[in-house]
Amino acid sequence: MTARDARLHAFRSDLADARLKGEVAAERFVAGRPARITAAVADLHKAPRPDAGINTQALFGDNVLVFEDAEGWAWVQAERDGYVGYVADNVLGACEHALTHIVSVPRTFLYPGPDLRFPIGGQLSMGSTVTVTGSAETRGTHYALLPSGQAVIARHLRPIGELADDYVTVAESFLGTPYLWGGVSAFGIDCSGLVQLAMRMTGKDVLRDSDMQGASIGTPLEPGPEFSGLRRGDLVFWKGHVAIMTDAKEMIHANGHTMLVSREGLKEAVERIGYLYGGPTGFRRP
């Protein structure tokens, strides 16, 4: 049997994705059932327990495949990045409508109707996808209407397929966002989550964790003496960490030092991080 990364392939000793039959050992193989995330953010846990660690998250509108649903937990694989984990089964719904738009600002509100004076009924992060079924205008503000009857500020959405130009600019819009281990949203995000979400908004889907990104995004890069060969958009990797260069000398990253998405000079970061985790392990140009 070929070795498989359990983060990206749904297999256990008792159960596995039917697509892996003949490649992994399991007592039973099943085809995944399509479902869709209906919560603003859904935590993907390592095990079907609320106190189990969180590896990543899924956003509103994300499609998943469900391989098991038992005792309030669903074992799923995210269709967008392939990540496998356990989610509470009450965050799943049917894939009833074709998704048409994506949230293109860091955060937006869900209103019970097309009026910004209504009490909000929820909020969505950039990267969340919705189905727009109509439009309305109230006192000069334009709203997109959803199948649920809820409304979103129309200018906070973009048609799926209409892309941002520069992923670094997208990442910079998250400055000040709280750091959250496993986070992928504007409510809390980690280093590789920031890279993944920012790149997604420019039409490039990349893998989730920093080790995966360090092995797959773009091409390896020799930074040159004193990092003189780096430019905006290049990625700097440490063991378990990644940052985005905003120019030849500064970078942006979600980090546990400030517990925020923040700017930092590369040389200062190399010195600060080095005594705990060593120097950079690689550089890549998307």
JSON list of N, CA, C and O in Angstrom, two decimals, residues 234-269:
[
{"chain": "A", "resi": 234, "resn": "ASP", "atom": "N", "xyz": [6.87, 37.01, -2.50]},
{"chain": "A", "resi": 234, "resn": "ASP", "atom": "CA", "xyz": [7.64, 35.81, -2.18]},
{"chain": "A", "resi": 234, "resn": "ASP", "atom": "C", "xyz": [7.25, 35.29, -0.79]},
{"chain": "A", "resi": 234, "resn": "ASP", "atom": "O", "xyz": [6.83, 36.06, 0.08]},
{"chain": "A", "resi": 235, "resn": "LEU", "atom": "N", "xyz": [7.41, 33.99, -0.60]},
{"chain": "A", "resi": 235, "resn": "LEU", "atom": "CA", "xyz": [7.07, 33.34, 0.66]},
{"chain": "A", "resi": 235, "resn": "LEU", "atom": "C", "xyz": [8.33, 32.91, 1.38]},
{"chain": "A", "resi": 235, "resn": "LEU", "atom": "O", "xyz": [9.26, 32.39, 0.75]},
{"chain": "A", "resi": 236, "resn": "VAL", "atom": "N", "xyz": [8.33, 33.11, 2.70]},
{"chain": "A", "resi": 236, "resn": "VAL", "atom": "CA", "xyz": [9.45, 32.70, 3.55]},
{"chain": "A", "resi": 236, "resn": "VAL", "atom": "C", "xyz": [8.92, 31.66, 4.52]},
{"chain": "A", "resi": 236, "resn": "VAL", "atom": "O", "xyz": [7.91, 31.88, 5.19]},
{"chain": "A", "resi": 237, "resn": "PHE", "atom": "N", "xyz": [9.61, 30.53, 4.60]},
{"chain": "A", "resi": 237, "resn": "PHE", "atom": "CA", "xyz": [9.17, 29.43, 5.45]},
{"chain": "A", "resi": 237, "resn": "PHE", "atom": "C", "xyz": [10.16, 29.18, 6.58]},
{"chain": "A", "resi": 237, "resn": "PHE", "atom": "O", "xyz": [11.38, 29.22, 6.38]},
{"chain": "A", "resi": 238, "resn": "TRP", "atom": "N", "xyz": [9.61, 28.94, 7.75]},
{"chain": "A", "resi": 238, "resn": "TRP", "atom": "CA", "xyz": [10.33, 28.38, 8.88]},
{"chain": "A", "resi": 238, "resn": "TRP", "atom": "C", "xyz": [9.69, 27.03, 9.20]},
{"chain": "A", "resi": 238, "resn": "TRP", "atom": "O", "xyz": [8.67, 26.69, 8.61]},
{"chain": "A", "resi": 239, "resn": "LYS", "atom": "N", "xyz": [10.25, 26.29, 10.11]},
{"chain": "A", "resi": 239, "resn": "LYS", "atom": "CA", "xyz": [9.61, 25.06, 10.54]},
{"chain": "A", "resi": 239, "resn": "LYS", "atom": "C", "xyz": [8.28, 25.42, 11.20]},
{"chain": "A", "resi": 239, "resn": "LYS", "atom": "O", "xyz": [8.23, 26.07, 12.23]},
{"chain": "A", "resi": 240, "resn": "GLY", "atom": "N", "xyz": [7.17, 25.04, 10.54]},
{"chain": "A", "resi": 240, "resn": "GLY", "atom": "CA", "xyz": [5.84, 25.30, 11.07]},
{"chain": "A", "resi": 240, "resn": "GLY", "atom": "C", "xyz": [5.35, 26.72, 10.90]},
{"chain": "A", "resi": 240, "resn": "GLY", "atom": "O", "xyz": [4.36, 27.11, 11.53]},
{"chain": "A", "resi": 241, "resn": "HIS", "atom": "N", "xyz": [5.98, 27.51, 10.02]},
{"chain": "A", "resi": 241, "resn": "HIS", "atom": "CA", "xyz": [5.55, 28.91, 9.87]},
{"chain": "A", "resi": 241, "resn": "HIS", "atom": "C", "xyz": [5.82, 29.39, 8.45]},
{"chain": "A", "resi": 241, "resn": "HIS", "atom": "O", "xyz": [6.72, 28.91, 7.76]},
{"chain": "A", "resi": 242, "resn": "VAL", "atom": "N", "xyz": [5.01, 30.37, 8.01]},
{"chain": "A", "resi": 242, "resn": "VAL", "atom": "CA", "xyz": [5.18, 30.98, 6.70]},
{"chain": "A", "resi": 242, "resn": "VAL", "atom": "C", "xyz": [4.81, 32.46, 6.80]},
{"chain": "A", "resi": 242, "resn": "VAL", "atom": "O", "xyz": [3.92, 32.84, 7.56]},
{"chain": "A", "resi": 243, "resn": "ALA", "atom": "N", "xyz": [5.53, 33.28, 6.03]},
{"chain": "A", "resi": 243, "resn": "ALA", "atom": "CA", "xyz": [5.25, 34.72, 5.96]},
{"chain": "A", "resi": 243, "resn": "ALA", "atom": "C", "xyz": [5.29, 35.15, 4.50]},
{"chain": "A", "resi": 243, "resn": "ALA", "atom": "O", "xyz": [5.90, 34.50, 3.65]},
{"chain": "A", "resi": 244, "resn": "ILE", "atom": "N", "xyz": [4.64, 36.28, 4.22]},
{"chain": "A", "resi": 244, "resn": "ILE", "atom": "CA", "xyz": [4.53, 36.82, 2.86]},
{"chain": "A", "resi": 244, "resn": "ILE", "atom": "C", "xyz": [5.33, 38.12, 2.79]},
{"chain": "A", "resi": 244, "resn": "ILE", "atom": "O", "xyz": [5.10, 39.04, 3.59]},
{"chain": "A", "resi": 245, "resn": "MET", "atom": "N", "xyz": [6.25, 38.21, 1.86]},
{"chain": "A", "resi": 245, "resn": "MET", "atom": "CA", "xyz": [7.00, 39.45, 1.68]},
{"chain": "A", "resi": 245, "resn": "MET", "atom": "C", "xyz": [6.09, 40.51, 1.06]},
{"chain": "A", "resi": 245, "resn": "MET", "atom": "O", "xyz": [5.43, 40.26, 0.05]},
{"chain": "A", "resi": 246, "resn": "THR", "atom": "N", "xyz": [6.07, 41.70, 1.66]},
{"chain": "A", "resi": 246, "resn": "THR", "atom": "CA", "xyz": [5.30, 42.81, 1.10]},
{"chain": "A", "resi": 246, "resn": "THR", "atom": "C", "xyz": [6.18, 43.72, 0.24]},
{"chain": "A", "resi": 246, "resn": "THR", "atom": "O", "xyz": [5.68, 44.50, -0.56]},
{"chain": "A", "resi": 247, "resn": "ASP", "atom": "N", "xyz": [7.48, 43.65, 0.44]},
{"chain": "A", "resi": 247, "resn": "ASP", "atom": "CA", "xyz": [8.47, 44.30, -0.42]},
{"chain": "A", "resi": 247, "resn": "ASP", "atom": "C", "xyz": [9.78, 43.56, -0.18]},
{"chain": "A", "resi": 247, "resn": "ASP", "atom": "O", "xyz": [9.78, 42.45, 0.36]},
{"chain": "A", "resi": 248, "resn": "ALA", "atom": "N", "xyz": [10.89, 44.15, -0.56]},
{"chain": "A", "resi": 248, "resn": "ALA", "atom": "CA", "xyz": [12.17, 43.45, -0.45]},
{"chain": "A", "resi": 248, "resn": "ALA", "atom": "C", "xyz": [12.63, 43.24, 0.98]},
{"chain": "A", "resi": 248, "resn": "ALA", "atom": "O", "xyz": [13.49, 42.40, 1.24]},
{"chain": "A", "resi": 249, "resn": "LYS", "atom": "N", "xyz": [12.05, 43.97, 1.95]},
{"chain": "A", "resi": 249, "resn": "LYS", "atom": "CA", "xyz": [12.56, 43.91, 3.31]},
{"chain": "A", "resi": 249, "resn": "LYS", "atom": "C", "xyz": [11.52, 43.57, 4.37]},
{"chain": "A", "resi": 249, "resn": "LYS", "atom": "O", "xyz": [11.86, 43.08, 5.44]},
{"chain": "A", "resi": 250, "resn": "GLU", "atom": "N", "xyz": [10.25, 43.84, 4.09]},
{"chain": "A", "resi": 250, "resn": "GLU", "atom": "CA", "xyz": [9.21, 43.62, 5.09]},
{"chain": "A", "resi": 250, "resn": "GLU", "atom": "C", "xyz": [8.29, 42.48, 4.70]},
{"chain": "A", "resi": 250, "resn": "GLU", "atom": "O", "xyz": [8.13, 42.16, 3.51]},
{"chain": "A", "resi": 251, "resn": "MET", "atom": "N", "xyz": [7.67, 41.90, 5.71]},
{"chain": "A", "resi": 251, "resn": "MET", "atom": "CA", "xyz": [6.76, 40.79, 5.48]},
{"chain": "A", "resi": 251, "resn": "MET", "atom": "C", "xyz": [5.51, 40.98, 6.32]},
{"chain": "A", "resi": 251, "resn": "MET", "atom": "O", "xyz": [5.47, 41.79, 7.25]},
{"chain": "A", "resi": 252, "resn": "ILE", "atom": "N", "xyz": [4.48, 40.22, 5.97]},
{"chain": "A", "resi": 252, "resn": "ILE", "atom": "CA", "xyz": [3.24, 40.19, 6.75]},
{"chain": "A", "resi": 252, "resn": "ILE", "atom": "C", "xyz": [2.97, 38.74, 7.10]},
{"chain": "A", "resi": 252, "resn": "ILE", "atom": "O", "xyz": [3.20, 37.84, 6.29]},
{"chain": "A", "resi": 253, "resn": "HIS", "atom": "N", "xyz": [2.53, 38.51, 8.33]},
{"chain": "A", "resi": 253, "resn": "HIS", "atom": "CA", "xyz": [2.23, 37.14, 8.74]},
{"chain": "A", "resi": 253, "resn": "HIS", "atom": "C", "xyz": [1.31, 37.14, 9.95]},
{"chain": "A", "resi": 253, "resn": "HIS", "atom": "O", "xyz": [1.32, 38.06, 10.76]},
{"chain": "A", "resi": 254, "resn": "ALA", "atom": "N", "xyz": [0.50, 36.10, 10.04]},
{"chain": "A", "resi": 254, "resn": "ALA", "atom": "CA", "xyz": [-0.27, 35.83, 11.25]},
{"chain": "A", "resi": 254, "resn": "ALA", "atom": "C", "xyz": [0.68, 35.08, 12.19]},
{"chain": "A", "resi": 254, "resn": "ALA", "atom": "O", "xyz": [1.23, 34.05, 11.81]},
{"chain": "A", "resi": 255, "resn": "ASN", "atom": "N", "xyz": [0.87, 35.61, 13.39]},
{"chain": "A", "resi": 255, "resn": "ASN", "atom": "CA", "xyz": [1.93, 35.04, 14.22]},
{"chain": "A", "resi": 255, "resn": "ASN", "atom": "C", "xyz": [1.58, 35.05, 15.70]},
{"chain": "A", "resi": 255, "resn": "ASN", "atom": "O", "xyz": [0.81, 35.88, 16.17]},
{"chain": "A", "resi": 256, "resn": "GLY", "atom": "N", "xyz": [2.16, 34.10, 16.41]},
{"chain": "A", "resi": 256, "resn": "GLY", "atom": "CA", "xyz": [1.92, 33.96, 17.84]},
{"chain": "A", "resi": 256, "resn": "GLY", "atom": "C", "xyz": [2.70, 34.94, 18.68]},
{"chain": "A", "resi": 256, "resn": "GLY", "atom": "O", "xyz": [2.51, 34.98, 19.90]},
{"chain": "A", "resi": 257, "resn": "HIS", "atom": "N", "xyz": [3.58, 35.73, 18.07]},
{"chain": "A", "resi": 257, "resn": "HIS", "atom": "CA", "xyz": [4.34, 36.74, 18.82]},
{"chain": "A", "resi": 257, "resn": "HIS", "atom": "C", "xyz": [3.46, 37.94, 19.15]},
{"chain": "A", "resi": 257, "resn": "HIS", "atom": "O", "xyz": [3.36, 38.36, 20.30]},
{"chain": "A", "resi": 258, "resn": "THR", "atom": "N", "xyz": [2.80, 38.48, 18.13]},
{"chain": "A", "resi": 258, "resn": "THR", "atom": "CA", "xyz": [1.88, 39.60, 18.36]},
{"chain": "A", "resi": 258, "resn": "THR", "atom": "C", "xyz": [0.45, 39.12, 18.57]},
{"chain": "A", "resi": 258, "resn": "THR", "atom": "O", "xyz": [-0.40, 39.88, 19.01]},
{"chain": "A", "resi": 259, "resn": "MET", "atom": "N", "xyz": [0.19, 37.86, 18.24]},
{"chain": "A", "resi": 259, "resn": "MET", "atom": "CA", "xyz": [-1.16, 37.28, 18.25]},
{"chain": "A", "resi": 259, "resn": "MET", "atom": "C", "xyz": [-2.10, 38.03, 17.31]},
{"chain": "A", "resi": 259, "resn": "MET", "atom": "O", "xyz": [-3.30, 38.13, 17.54]},
{"chain": "A", "resi": 260, "resn": "LEU", "atom": "N", "xyz": [-1.52, 38.54, 16.22]},
{"chain": "A", "resi": 260, "resn": "LEU", "atom": "CA", "xyz": [-2.25, 39.29, 15.21]},
{"chain": "A", "resi": 260, "resn": "LEU", "atom": "C", "xyz": [-1.63, 39.01, 13.85]},
{"chain": "A", "resi": 260, "resn": "LEU", "atom": "O", "xyz": [-0.50, 38.52, 13.75]},
{"chain": "A", "resi": 261, "resn": "VAL", "atom": "N", "xyz": [-2.33, 39.39, 12.80]},
{"chain": "A", "resi": 261, "resn": "VAL", "atom": "CA", "xyz": [-1.70, 39.55, 11.50]},
{"chain": "A", "resi": 261, "resn": "VAL", "atom": "C", "xyz": [-0.98, 40.89, 11.54]},
{"chain": "A", "resi": 261, "resn": "VAL", "atom": "O", "xyz": [-1.59, 41.93, 11.78]},
{"chain": "A", "resi": 262, "resn": "SER", "atom": "N", "xyz": [0.33, 40.86, 11.36]},
{"chain": "A", "resi": 262, "resn": "SER", "atom": "CA", "xyz": [1.11, 42.08, 11.54]},
{"chain": "A", "resi": 262, "resn": "SER", "atom": "C", "xyz": [2.27, 42.13, 10.55]},
{"chain": "A", "resi": 262, "resn": "SER", "atom": "O", "xyz": [2.66, 41.12, 9.95]},
{"chain": "A", "resi": 263, "resn": "ARG", "atom": "N", "xyz": [2.83, 43.32, 10.39]},
{"chain": "A", "resi": 263, "resn": "ARG", "atom": "CA", "xyz": [4.02, 43.53, 9.57]},
{"chain": "A", "resi": 263, "resn": "ARG", "atom": "C", "xyz": [5.26, 43.37, 10.44]},
{"chain": "A", "resi": 263, "resn": "ARG", "atom": "O", "xyz": [5.25, 43.68, 11.63]},
{"chain": "A", "resi": 264, "resn": "GLU", "atom": "N", "xyz": [6.33, 42.92, 9.81]},
{"chain": "A", "resi": 264, "resn": "GLU", "atom": "CA", "xyz": [7.59, 42.79, 10.52]},
{"chain": "A", "resi": 264, "resn": "GLU", "atom": "C", "xyz": [8.72, 42.78, 9.50]},
{"chain": "A", "resi": 264, "resn": "GLU", "atom": "O", "xyz": [8.56, 42.25, 8.40]},
{"chain": "A", "resi": 265, "resn": "GLY", "atom": "N", "xyz": [9.84, 43.37, 9.85]},
{"chain": "A", "resi": 265, "resn": "GLY", "atom": "CA", "xyz": [11.01, 43.30, 8.99]},
{"chain": "A", "resi": 265, "resn": "GLY", "atom": "C", "xyz": [11.52, 41.87, 8.93]},
{"chain": "A", "resi": 265, "resn": "GLY", "atom": "O", "xyz": [11.55, 41.17, 9.95]},
{"chain": "A", "resi": 266, "resn": "LEU", "atom": "N", "xyz": [11.91, 41.41, 7.74]},
{"chain": "A", "resi": 266, "resn": "LEU", "atom": "CA", "xyz": [12.38, 40.03, 7.61]},
{"chain": "A", "resi": 266, "resn": "LEU", "atom": "C", "xyz": [13.60, 39.77, 8.49]},
{"chain": "A", "resi": 266, "resn": "LEU", "atom": "O", "xyz": [13.66, 38.77, 9.21]},
{"chain": "A", "resi": 267, "resn": "LYS", "atom": "N", "xyz": [14.58, 40.66, 8.46]},
{"chain": "A", "resi": 267, "resn": "LYS", "atom": "CA", "xyz": [15.79, 40.43, 9.24]},
{"chain": "A", "resi": 267, "resn": "LYS", "atom": "C", "xyz": [15.48, 40.40, 10.73]},
{"chain": "A", "resi": 267, "resn": "LYS", "atom": "O", "xyz": [16.04, 39.59, 11.48]},
{"chain": "A", "resi": 268, "resn": "GLU", "atom": "N", "xyz": [14.57, 41.26, 11.18]},
{"chain": "A", "resi": 268, "resn": "GLU", "atom": "CA", "xyz": [14.17, 41.25, 12.59]},
{"chain": "A", "resi": 268, "resn": "GLU", "atom": "C", "xyz": [13.46, 39.94, 12.94]},
{"chain": "A", "resi": 268, "resn": "GLU", "atom": "O", "xyz": [13.68, 39.37, 14.01]},
{"chain": "A", "resi": 269, "resn": "ALA", "atom": "N", "xyz": [12.63, 39.47, 12.02]},
{"chain": "A", "resi": 269, "resn": "ALA", "atom": "CA", "xyz": [11.92, 38.23, 12.28]},
{"chain": "A", "resi": 269, "resn": "ALA", "atom": "C", "xyz": [12.88, 37.03, 12.32]},
{"chain": "A", "resi": 269, "resn": "ALA", "atom": "O", "xyz": [12.74, 36.15, 13.17]}
]
